[in-house]
Amino acid sequence: MKLSAWVTVSDLIPLRQTGIEKVIDFFDNKQTMFHSLSHEYIFSSLKQAGVDGIELLIPRYTSDTDMQAVTAILKKYQMPVLSIHQSLSNRTTITLSEIERLCQISQIFSASVVVLHSGALGMKLFEGEFVRKLKALQKQYHLTFGIENMQRYPFPLPTPVYTYNGDVFAKMVRDAGIGITFDVTHLAQVGEDVTQFYLENKQRIVNIHLSDFKKTWLNTKLHLPDHMHLALGDGTLPLEGFLKTLQKENYKGLITMEINADLEKLCKSASMIKKYVKSV
């Protein structure tokens, strides 16, 4: 197992952003952390807490020049990139050319996993030819795609059941023969057992987006992103038991802290994870 922290390109450098990316950054405590503390202090603190590397999210307007600047920063502070995450702006669709660019970026950092949203892939995951092309990209770039289960969005946003229902999502990805990025908070939002999902799908899980979650009327009835992606211990999920299960099952994939919190809470979360699950 390797422990990772979720970092966006816009955390590291000024970047042109879409409207949805600006909204997300406005509510992102992690974004505030990168604006108020030095990169050296942040990365050294995360390493001391046991973080092995980062998952780098690539916003839509990230240019090659932007990537060169980010590469220089991460190289300076010796922070490996363990996985690459697609743009949050691609919520309902993503093209093969966009996916291949993510693969090319992953090759720069020798990242082993590329995270794709099931909502962005949509019905393409049911198409044999598209899946064959995904598998060809995996082989060409020596990586694994981790398809992520999504949160259920509020009306009138389209939320196909195969993106958030655990059984339906798992069957879709299993039939496609692709790996899973298991988002714990997203599954908890729809009332499902996170440990059971892991045990039933452990053969395909290559990356776990780990955060805490607290059930509220807003996030379960209206499906709003309320009290989601919390620091460990700030919610009500049985994460101690979940982490003990990962240890018992000898989980060897990535654990990515997709947590909206300040540096202190990120480091405390990392220490809690390391308490139960050792790196390999």
PDB file of C-alpha atoms in Angstrom:
ATOM      1  CA  MET A   1       0.000   0.000   0.000  1.00  0.00           C
ATOM      2  CA  LYS A   2       1.109   3.543  -0.713  1.00  0.00           C
ATOM      3  CA  LEU A   3      -0.475   6.597   0.889  1.00  0.00           C
ATOM      4  CA  SER A   4      -1.263   9.585  -1.288  1.00  0.00           C
ATOM      5  CA  ALA A   5      -2.682  13.083  -0.867  1.00  0.00           C
ATOM      6  CA  TRP A   6      -5.007  14.680  -3.408  1.00  0.00           C
ATOM      7  CA  VAL A   7      -3.452  17.817  -4.991  1.00  0.00           C
ATOM      8  CA  THR A   8      -4.737  19.906  -7.891  1.00  0.00           C
ATOM      9  CA  VAL A   9      -2.544  21.688 -10.435  1.00  0.00           C
ATOM     10  CA  SER A  10      -4.265  24.933  -9.355  1.00  0.00           C
ATOM     11  CA  ASP A  11      -3.021  24.297  -5.789  1.00  0.00           C
ATOM     12  CA  LEU A  12       0.525  24.660  -7.072  1.00  0.00           C
ATOM     13  CA  ILE A  13       0.386  27.351  -9.778  1.00  0.00           C
ATOM     14  CA  PRO A  14      -2.029  30.074 -10.982  1.00  0.00           C
ATOM     15  CA  LEU A  15      -4.265  28.522 -13.604  1.00  0.00           C
ATOM     16  CA  ARG A  16      -7.073  29.453 -15.935  1.00  0.00           C
ATOM     17  CA  GLN A  17     -10.178  27.651 -14.662  1.00  0.00           C
ATOM     18  CA  THR A  18     -13.700  26.752 -15.672  1.00  0.00           C
ATOM     19  CA  GLY A  19     -16.645  28.003 -13.645  1.00  0.00           C
ATOM     20  CA  ILE A  20     -17.137  24.729 -11.789  1.00  0.00           C
ATOM     21  CA  GLU A  21     -13.429  24.567 -10.910  1.00  0.00           C
ATOM     22  CA  LYS A  22     -13.578  28.087  -9.447  1.00  0.00           C
ATOM     23  CA  VAL A  23     -16.566  27.116  -7.301  1.00  0.00           C
ATOM     24  CA  ILE A  24     -14.816  23.969  -6.041  1.00  0.00           C
ATOM     25  CA  ASP A  25     -11.657  25.896  -5.179  1.00  0.00           C
ATOM     26  CA  PHE A  26     -13.704  28.538  -3.325  1.00  0.00           C
ATOM     27  CA  PHE A  27     -14.926  25.891  -0.862  1.00  0.00           C
ATOM     28  CA  ASP A  28     -11.655  23.920  -0.769  1.00  0.00           C
ATOM     29  CA  ASN A  29      -9.720  24.271   2.505  1.00  0.00           C
ATOM     30  CA  LYS A  30      -6.793  22.519   0.855  1.00  0.00           C
ATOM     31  CA  GLN A  31      -6.633  25.297  -1.742  1.00  0.00           C
ATOM     32  CA  THR A  32      -6.456  27.861   1.091  1.00  0.00           C
ATOM     33  CA  MET A  33      -3.633  25.860   2.684  1.00  0.00           C
ATOM     34  CA  PHE A  34      -1.517  26.066  -0.456  1.00  0.00           C
ATOM     35  CA  HIS A  35      -2.099  29.819  -0.667  1.00  0.00           C
ATOM     36  CA  SER A  36      -1.055  30.495   2.927  1.00  0.00           C
ATOM     37  CA  LEU A  37       1.798  28.031   3.483  1.00  0.00           C
ATOM     38  CA  SER A  38       4.952  27.320   1.507  1.00  0.00           C
ATOM     39  CA  HIS A  39       5.202  24.266  -0.721  1.00  0.00           C
ATOM     40  CA  GLU A  40       8.274  23.165   1.207  1.00  0.00           C
ATOM     41  CA  TYR A  41       6.440  23.239   4.555  1.00  0.00           C
ATOM     42  CA  ILE A  42       3.356  21.464   3.192  1.00  0.00           C
ATOM     43  CA  PHE A  43       5.231  18.658   1.457  1.00  0.00           C
ATOM     44  CA  SER A  44       7.704  18.103   4.293  1.00  0.00           C
ATOM     45  CA  SER A  45       4.814  17.953   6.803  1.00  0.00           C
ATOM     46  CA  LEU A  46       2.927  15.429   4.679  1.00  0.00           C
ATOM     47  CA  LYS A  47       6.033  13.262   4.322  1.00  0.00           C
ATOM     48  CA  GLN A  48       6.629  13.298   8.076  1.00  0.00           C
ATOM     49  CA  ALA A  49       3.018  12.143   8.556  1.00  0.00           C
ATOM     50  CA  GLY A  50       3.680   9.166   6.290  1.00  0.00           C
ATOM     51  CA  VAL A  51       2.463  10.364   2.887  1.00  0.00           C
ATOM     52  CA  ASP A  52       4.339   8.638   0.047  1.00  0.00           C
ATOM     53  CA  GLY A  53       3.211  10.843  -2.853  1.00  0.00           C
ATOM     54  CA  ILE A  54       0.263  12.640  -4.405  1.00  0.00           C
ATOM     55  CA  GLU A  55      -2.651  12.150  -6.742  1.00  0.00           C
ATOM     56  CA  LEU A  56      -2.435  15.039  -9.199  1.00  0.00           C
ATOM     57  CA  LEU A  57      -5.736  16.353 -10.562  1.00  0.00           C
ATOM     58  CA  ILE A  58      -5.450  17.899 -14.026  1.00  0.00           C
ATOM     59  CA  PRO A  59      -7.964  20.768 -14.613  1.00  0.00           C
ATOM     60  CA  ARG A  60      -9.331  21.206 -18.117  1.00  0.00           C
ATOM     61  CA  TYR A  61      -7.217  24.219 -19.145  1.00  0.00           C
ATOM     62  CA  THR A  62      -3.871  22.826 -17.930  1.00  0.00           C
ATOM     63  CA  SER A  63      -1.323  23.523 -20.687  1.00  0.00           C
ATOM     64  CA  ASP A  64       1.996  21.867 -21.440  1.00  0.00           C
ATOM     65  CA  THR A  65       3.709  24.960 -20.006  1.00  0.00           C
ATOM     66  CA  ASP A  66       1.683  24.574 -16.821  1.00  0.00           C
ATOM     67  CA  MET A  67       2.755  20.942 -16.574  1.00  0.00           C
ATOM     68  CA  GLN A  68       6.407  21.920 -16.928  1.00  0.00           C
ATOM     69  CA  ALA A  69       6.029  24.352 -14.012  1.00  0.00           C
ATOM     70  CA  VAL A  70       4.294  21.746 -11.854  1.00  0.00           C
ATOM     71  CA  THR A  71       6.904  19.116 -12.723  1.00  0.00           C
ATOM     72  CA  ALA A  72       9.657  21.479 -11.597  1.00  0.00           C
ATOM     73  CA  ILE A  73       7.910  22.155  -8.263  1.00  0.00           C
ATOM     74  CA  LEU A  74       7.332  18.482  -7.491  1.00  0.00           C
ATOM     75  CA  LYS A  75      10.869  17.572  -8.508  1.00  0.00           C
ATOM     76  CA  LYS A  76      12.296  20.324  -6.278  1.00  0.00           C
ATOM     77  CA  TYR A  77      10.479  18.970  -3.227  1.00  0.00           C
ATOM     78  CA  GLN A  78      10.910  15.309  -4.212  1.00  0.00           C
ATOM     79  CA  MET A  79       7.190  14.584  -4.143  1.00  0.00           C
ATOM     80  CA  PRO A  80       6.281  11.604  -6.357  1.00  0.00           C
ATOM     81  CA  VAL A  81       3.032  11.493  -8.331  1.00  0.00           C
ATOM     82  CA  LEU A  82       1.388   8.134  -7.748  1.00  0.00           C
ATOM     83  CA  SER A  83      -1.810   8.703  -9.745  1.00  0.00           C
ATOM     84  CA  ILE A  84      -3.388  11.167 -12.163  1.00  0.00           C
ATOM     85  CA  HIS A  85      -6.997  12.350 -11.827  1.00  0.00           C
ATOM     86  CA  GLN A  86      -9.174  13.640 -14.656  1.00  0.00           C
ATOM     87  CA  SER A  87     -10.597  17.158 -14.710  1.00  0.00           C
ATOM     88  CA  LEU A  88     -13.667  17.799 -12.547  1.00  0.00           C
ATOM     89  CA  SER A  89     -15.133  19.800 -15.434  1.00  0.00           C
ATOM     90  CA  ASN A  90     -15.590  16.582 -17.415  1.00  0.00           C
ATOM     91  CA  ARG A  91     -18.552  15.542 -15.301  1.00  0.00           C
ATOM     92  CA  THR A  92     -20.732  14.005 -18.006  1.00  0.00           C
ATOM     93  CA  THR A  93     -18.353  13.287 -20.872  1.00  0.00           C
ATOM     94  CA  ILE A  94     -14.694  12.728 -21.697  1.00  0.00           C
ATOM     95  CA  THR A  95     -13.077  11.888 -25.034  1.00  0.00           C
ATOM     96  CA  LEU A  96     -10.451   9.277 -25.811  1.00  0.00           C
ATOM     97  CA  SER A  97      -8.019  12.050 -26.787  1.00  0.00           C
ATOM     98  CA  GLU A  98      -8.478  13.650 -23.352  1.00  0.00           C
ATOM     99  CA  ILE A  99      -7.925  10.279 -21.706  1.00  0.00           C
ATOM    100  CA  GLU A 100      -4.777   9.693 -23.727  1.00  0.00           C
ATOM    101  CA  ARG A 101      -3.398  13.083 -22.644  1.00  0.00           C
ATOM    102  CA  LEU A 102      -3.892  12.002 -19.034  1.00  0.00           C
ATOM    103  CA  CYS A 103      -1.937   8.856 -19.889  1.00  0.00           C
ATOM    104  CA  GLN A 104       0.863  10.957 -21.385  1.00  0.00           C
ATOM    105  CA  ILE A 105       0.984  13.087 -18.237  1.00  0.00           C
ATOM    106  CA  SER A 106       1.087   9.958 -16.094  1.00  0.00           C
ATOM    107  CA  GLN A 107       4.091   8.781 -18.090  1.00  0.00           C
ATOM    108  CA  ILE A 108       5.980  11.983 -17.208  1.00  0.00           C
ATOM    109  CA  PHE A 109       5.691  11.107 -13.516  1.00  0.00           C
ATOM    110  CA  SER A 110       5.711   7.299 -13.827  1.00  0.00           C
ATOM    111  CA  ALA A 111       2.285   7.303 -12.162  1.00  0.00           C
ATOM    112  CA  SER A 112       0.683   3.869 -12.091  1.00  0.00           C
ATOM    113  CA  VAL A 113      -3.027   4.804 -12.004  1.00  0.00           C
ATOM    114  CA  VAL A 114      -5.250   7.198 -13.971  1.00  0.00           C
ATOM    115  CA  VAL A 115      -8.570   7.992 -12.281  1.00  0.00           C
ATOM    116  CA  LEU A 116     -11.607   8.381 -14.551  1.00  0.00           C
ATOM    117  CA  HIS A 117     -15.130   9.247 -13.417  1.00  0.00           C
ATOM    118  CA  SER A 118     -17.828   6.714 -14.241  1.00  0.00           C
ATOM    119  CA  GLY A 119     -20.185   9.643 -14.898  1.00  0.00           C
ATOM    120  CA  ALA A 120     -17.843  11.091 -17.529  1.00  0.00           C
ATOM    121  CA  LEU A 121     -17.443   7.729 -19.269  1.00  0.00           C
ATOM    122  CA  GLY A 122     -21.187   7.121 -19.191  1.00  0.00           C
ATOM    123  CA  MET A 123     -22.548   4.515 -21.570  1.00  0.00           C
ATOM    124  CA  LYS A 124     -19.145   4.160 -23.254  1.00  0.00           C
ATOM    125  CA  LEU A 125     -18.192   1.587 -20.644  1.00  0.00           C
ATOM    126  CA  PHE A 126     -20.896  -0.663 -22.087  1.00  0.00           C
ATOM    127  CA  GLU A 127     -19.372  -0.409 -25.585  1.00  0.00           C
ATOM    128  CA  GLY A 128     -16.916  -3.164 -26.472  1.00  0.00           C
ATOM    129  CA  GLU A 129     -14.874  -1.086 -28.930  1.00  0.00           C
ATOM    130  CA  PHE A 130     -14.394   1.776 -26.439  1.00  0.00           C
ATOM    131  CA  VAL A 131     -13.334  -0.627 -23.701  1.00  0.00           C
ATOM    132  CA  ARG A 132     -10.843  -2.275 -26.072  1.00  0.00           C
ATOM    133  CA  LYS A 133      -9.312   1.157 -26.738  1.00  0.00           C
ATOM    134  CA  LEU A 134      -9.039   1.836 -23.002  1.00  0.00           C
ATOM    135  CA  LYS A 135      -7.236  -1.460 -22.515  1.00  0.00           C
ATOM    136  CA  ALA A 136      -4.916  -0.655 -25.420  1.00  0.00           C
ATOM    137  CA  LEU A 137      -4.021   2.652 -23.724  1.00  0.00           C
ATOM    138  CA  GLN A 138      -3.324   0.819 -20.468  1.00  0.00           C
ATOM    139  CA  LYS A 139      -0.919  -1.487 -22.256  1.00  0.00           C
ATOM    140  CA  GLN A 140       0.726   1.276 -24.287  1.00  0.00           C
ATOM    141  CA  TYR A 141       1.382   3.530 -21.284  1.00  0.00           C
ATOM    142  CA  HIS A 142       1.955   0.792 -18.680  1.00  0.00           C
ATOM    143  CA  LEU A 143      -0.731   1.971 -16.287  1.00  0.00           C
ATOM    144  CA  THR A 144      -4.100   1.028 -14.869  1.00  0.00           C
ATOM    145  CA  PHE A 145      -7.365   2.927 -15.159  1.00  0.00           C
ATOM    146  CA  GLY A 146      -9.289   3.212 -11.916  1.00  0.00           C
ATOM    147  CA  ILE A 147     -12.947   3.971 -12.660  1.00  0.00           C
ATOM    148  CA  GLU A 148     -14.447   5.928  -9.759  1.00  0.00           C
ATOM    149  CA  ASN A 149     -17.890   5.430  -8.256  1.00  0.00           C
ATOM    150  CA  MET A 150     -19.574   8.834  -8.017  1.00  0.00           C
ATOM    151  CA  GLN A 151     -21.744  10.717  -5.584  1.00  0.00           C
ATOM    152  CA  ARG A 152     -25.447  10.967  -6.298  1.00  0.00           C
ATOM    153  CA  TYR A 153     -26.186  14.478  -7.544  1.00  0.00           C
ATOM    154  CA  PRO A 154     -29.318  16.566  -6.851  1.00  0.00           C
ATOM    155  CA  PHE A 155     -32.170  16.953  -9.336  1.00  0.00           C
ATOM    156  CA  PRO A 156     -32.074  17.980 -12.187  1.00  0.00           C
ATOM    157  CA  LEU A 157     -28.456  16.888 -12.706  1.00  0.00           C
ATOM    158  CA  PRO A 158     -28.314  13.509 -14.490  1.00  0.00           C
ATOM    159  CA  THR A 159     -27.105  10.756 -12.160  1.00  0.00           C
ATOM    160  CA  PRO A 160     -27.216   7.335 -13.840  1.00  0.00           C
ATOM    161  CA  VAL A 161     -27.640   4.536 -11.295  1.00  0.00           C
ATOM    162  CA  TYR A 162     -24.524   2.725 -12.509  1.00  0.00           C
ATOM    163  CA  THR A 163     -22.349   5.610 -11.276  1.00  0.00           C
ATOM    164  CA  TYR A 164     -23.357   5.434  -7.599  1.00  0.00           C
ATOM    165  CA  ASN A 165     -25.138   2.143  -6.832  1.00  0.00           C
ATOM    166  CA  GLY A 166     -22.473  -0.206  -5.485  1.00  0.00           C
ATOM    167  CA  ASP A 167     -23.648  -3.470  -7.065  1.00  0.00           C
ATOM    168  CA  VAL A 168     -24.554  -1.949 -10.436  1.00  0.00           C
ATOM    169  CA  PHE A 169     -21.321   0.053 -10.604  1.00  0.00           C
ATOM    170  CA  ALA A 170     -19.174  -2.933  -9.664  1.00  0.00           C
ATOM    171  CA  LYS A 171     -20.828  -5.160 -12.278  1.00  0.00           C
ATOM    172  CA  MET A 172     -20.317  -2.551 -14.997  1.00  0.00           C
ATOM    173  CA  VAL A 173     -16.606  -2.191 -14.228  1.00  0.00           C
ATOM    174  CA  ARG A 174     -16.150  -5.945 -13.738  1.00  0.00           C
ATOM    175  CA  ASP A 175     -17.783  -6.681 -17.099  1.00  0.00           C
ATOM    176  CA  ALA A 176     -15.526  -4.096 -18.739  1.00  0.00           C
ATOM    177  CA  GLY A 177     -12.468  -5.676 -17.113  1.00  0.00           C
ATOM    178  CA  ILE A 178     -11.124  -2.361 -15.790  1.00  0.00           C
ATOM    179  CA  GLY A 179      -9.879  -1.394 -12.310  1.00  0.00           C
ATOM    180  CA  ILE A 180     -11.828   0.500  -9.639  1.00  0.00           C
ATOM    181  CA  THR A 181     -11.063   3.684  -7.746  1.00  0.00           C
ATOM    182  CA  PHE A 182     -13.259   3.173  -4.699  1.00  0.00           C
ATOM    183  CA  ASP A 183     -14.540   6.452  -3.215  1.00  0.00           C
ATOM    184  CA  VAL A 184     -15.642   5.672   0.327  1.00  0.00           C
ATOM    185  CA  THR A 185     -17.595   8.893   0.906  1.00  0.00           C
ATOM    186  CA  HIS A 186     -19.552   8.536  -2.340  1.00  0.00           C
ATOM    187  CA  LEU A 187     -20.687   5.034  -1.408  1.00  0.00           C
ATOM    188  CA  ALA A 188     -21.582   6.099   2.130  1.00  0.00           C
ATOM    189  CA  GLN A 189     -23.749   8.924   0.763  1.00  0.00           C
ATOM    190  CA  VAL A 190     -26.130   6.372  -0.756  1.00  0.00           C
ATOM    191  CA  GLY A 191     -26.242   4.339   2.446  1.00  0.00           C
ATOM    192  CA  GLU A 192     -24.034   1.382   1.516  1.00  0.00           C
ATOM    193  CA  ASP A 193     -21.496  -0.547   3.602  1.00  0.00           C
ATOM    194  CA  VAL A 194     -17.968   0.501   2.613  1.00  0.00           C
ATOM    195  CA  THR A 195     -16.208  -2.524   4.115  1.00  0.00           C
ATOM    196  CA  GLN A 196     -18.562  -4.957   2.403  1.00  0.00           C
ATOM    197  CA  PHE A 197     -18.012  -3.244  -0.951  1.00  0.00           C
ATOM    198  CA  TYR A 198     -14.253  -3.552  -0.521  1.00  0.00           C
ATOM    199  CA  LEU A 199     -14.439  -7.238   0.367  1.00  0.00           C
ATOM    200  CA  GLU A 200     -16.708  -8.003  -2.591  1.00  0.00           C
ATOM    201  CA  ASN A 201     -14.574  -6.084  -5.110  1.00  0.00           C
ATOM    202  CA  LYS A 202     -11.033  -6.201  -3.685  1.00  0.00           C
ATOM    203  CA  GLN A 203      -9.662  -7.968  -6.759  1.00  0.00           C
ATOM    204  CA  ARG A 204     -10.413  -4.923  -8.926  1.00  0.00           C
ATOM    205  CA  ILE A 205      -9.729  -2.046  -6.505  1.00  0.00           C
ATOM    206  CA  VAL A 206      -6.470  -0.271  -7.398  1.00  0.00           C
ATOM    207  CA  ASN A 207      -7.052   3.022  -5.582  1.00  0.00           C
ATOM    208  CA  ILE A 208      -9.157   4.037  -2.565  1.00  0.00           C
ATOM    209  CA  HIS A 209     -10.327   7.634  -2.184  1.00  0.00           C
ATOM    210  CA  LEU A 210     -10.489   7.773   1.581  1.00  0.00           C
ATOM    211  CA  SER A 211     -12.300  10.418   3.616  1.00  0.00           C
ATOM    212  CA  ASP A 212     -14.878  10.587   6.383  1.00  0.00           C
ATOM    213  CA  PHE A 213     -18.589  11.256   5.954  1.00  0.00           C
ATOM    214  CA  LYS A 214     -21.398  12.434   8.192  1.00  0.00           C
ATOM    215  CA  LYS A 215     -24.969  11.621   7.206  1.00  0.00           C
ATOM    216  CA  THR A 216     -27.226  14.679   6.939  1.00  0.00           C
ATOM    217  CA  TRP A 217     -30.609  15.431   5.440  1.00  0.00           C
ATOM    218  CA  LEU A 218     -28.901  17.586   2.808  1.00  0.00           C
ATOM    219  CA  ASN A 219     -26.538  14.910   1.509  1.00  0.00           C
ATOM    220  CA  THR A 220     -28.882  11.892   1.690  1.00  0.00           C
ATOM    221  CA  LYS A 221     -32.270  13.388   0.788  1.00  0.00           C
ATOM    222  CA  LEU A 222     -31.332  16.335  -1.440  1.00  0.00           C
ATOM    223  CA  HIS A 223     -28.020  14.723  -2.550  1.00  0.00           C
ATOM    224  CA  LEU A 224     -26.043  17.911  -1.951  1.00  0.00           C
ATOM    225  CA  PRO A 225     -22.263  17.730  -1.268  1.00  0.00           C
ATOM    226  CA  ASP A 226     -22.697  18.439   2.445  1.00  0.00           C
ATOM    227  CA  HIS A 227     -20.402  16.936   5.138  1.00  0.00           C
ATOM    228  CA  MET A 228     -18.542  14.901   2.520  1.00  0.00           C
ATOM    229  CA  HIS A 229     -14.793  14.344   2.065  1.00  0.00           C
ATOM    230  CA  LEU A 230     -14.131  15.147   5.724  1.00  0.00           C
ATOM    231  CA  ALA A 231     -10.897  14.539   7.608  1.00  0.00           C
ATOM    232  CA  LEU A 232     -10.773  11.159   9.299  1.00  0.00           C
ATOM    233  CA  GLY A 233     -12.562  11.355  12.633  1.00  0.00           C
ATOM    234  CA  ASP A 234     -14.700  14.351  11.649  1.00  0.00           C
ATOM    235  CA  GLY A 235     -17.520  12.096  10.409  1.00  0.00           C
ATOM    236  CA  THR A 236     -19.218   8.911  11.489  1.00  0.00           C
ATOM    237  CA  LEU A 237     -17.880   6.224   9.141  1.00  0.00           C
ATOM    238  CA  PRO A 238     -16.416   3.091  10.809  1.00  0.00           C
ATOM    239  CA  LEU A 239     -13.000   3.854   9.341  1.00  0.00           C
ATOM    240  CA  GLU A 240     -10.971   2.114  12.025  1.00  0.00           C
ATOM    241  CA  GLY A 241     -12.654  -1.178  11.152  1.00  0.00           C
ATOM    242  CA  PHE A 242     -12.278  -0.440   7.443  1.00  0.00           C
ATOM    243  CA  LEU A 243      -8.547   0.198   7.801  1.00  0.00           C
ATOM    244  CA  LYS A 244      -8.121  -2.962   9.870  1.00  0.00           C
ATOM    245  CA  THR A 245      -9.828  -4.867   7.054  1.00  0.00           C
ATOM    246  CA  LEU A 246      -7.361  -3.430   4.525  1.00  0.00           C
ATOM    247  CA  GLN A 247      -4.518  -4.540   6.763  1.00  0.00           C
ATOM    248  CA  LYS A 248      -5.968  -8.021   7.256  1.00  0.00           C
ATOM    249  CA  GLU A 249      -6.567  -8.427   3.513  1.00  0.00           C
ATOM    250  CA  ASN A 250      -3.041  -7.146   2.741  1.00  0.00           C
ATOM    251  CA  TYR A 251      -4.285  -4.410   0.411  1.00  0.00           C
ATOM    252  CA  LYS A 252      -1.447  -3.375  -1.926  1.00  0.00           C
ATOM    253  CA  GLY A 253      -3.042  -0.570  -3.958  1.00  0.00           C
ATOM    254  CA  LEU A 254      -3.130   3.182  -3.361  1.00  0.00           C
ATOM    255  CA  ILE A 255      -4.944   4.953  -0.553  1.00  0.00           C
ATOM    256  CA  THR A 256      -5.576   8.540  -1.601  1.00  0.00           C
ATOM    257  CA  MET A 257      -6.702  11.078   0.974  1.00  0.00           C
ATOM    258  CA  GLU A 258      -9.334  12.953  -1.027  1.00  0.00           C
ATOM    259  CA  ILE A 259      -9.981  15.220   1.935  1.00  0.00           C
ATOM    260  CA  ASN A 260     -11.112  18.835   2.026  1.00  0.00           C
ATOM    261  CA  ALA A 261      -9.196  19.979   5.111  1.00  0.00           C
ATOM    262  CA  ASP A 262      -6.240  22.020   6.343  1.00  0.00           C
ATOM    263  CA  LEU A 263      -2.705  20.698   6.724  1.00  0.00           C
ATOM    264  CA  GLU A 264      -3.094  19.726  10.387  1.00  0.00           C
ATOM    265  CA  LYS A 265      -6.131  17.548   9.675  1.00  0.00           C
ATOM    266  CA  LEU A 266      -4.513  16.016   6.599  1.00  0.00           C
ATOM    267  CA  CYS A 267      -1.468  15.028   8.633  1.00  0.00           C
ATOM    268  CA  LYS A 268      -3.632  13.622  11.437  1.00  0.00           C
ATOM    269  CA  SER A 269      -5.591  11.610   8.878  1.00  0.00           C
ATOM    270  CA  ALA A 270      -2.363  10.284   7.369  1.00  0.00           C
ATOM    271  CA  SER A 271      -1.087   9.254  10.806  1.00  0.00           C
ATOM    272  CA  MET A 272      -4.346   7.408  11.519  1.00  0.00           C
ATOM    273  CA  ILE A 273      -4.082   5.502   8.255  1.00  0.00           C
ATOM    274  CA  LYS A 274      -0.447   4.601   8.897  1.00  0.00           C
ATOM    275  CA  LYS A 275      -1.377   3.350  12.360  1.00  0.00           C
ATOM    276  CA  TYR A 276      -3.356   0.522  10.813  1.00  0.00           C
ATOM    277  CA  VAL A 277      -2.004  -0.005   7.308  1.00  0.00           C
ATOM    278  CA  LYS A 278       1.700  -0.304   6.609  1.00  0.00           C
ATOM    279  CA  SER A 279       3.346   0.832   3.398  1.00  0.00           C
ATOM    280  CA  VAL A 280       4.828  -1.724   1.034  1.00  0.00           C
TER     281      VAL A 280
END
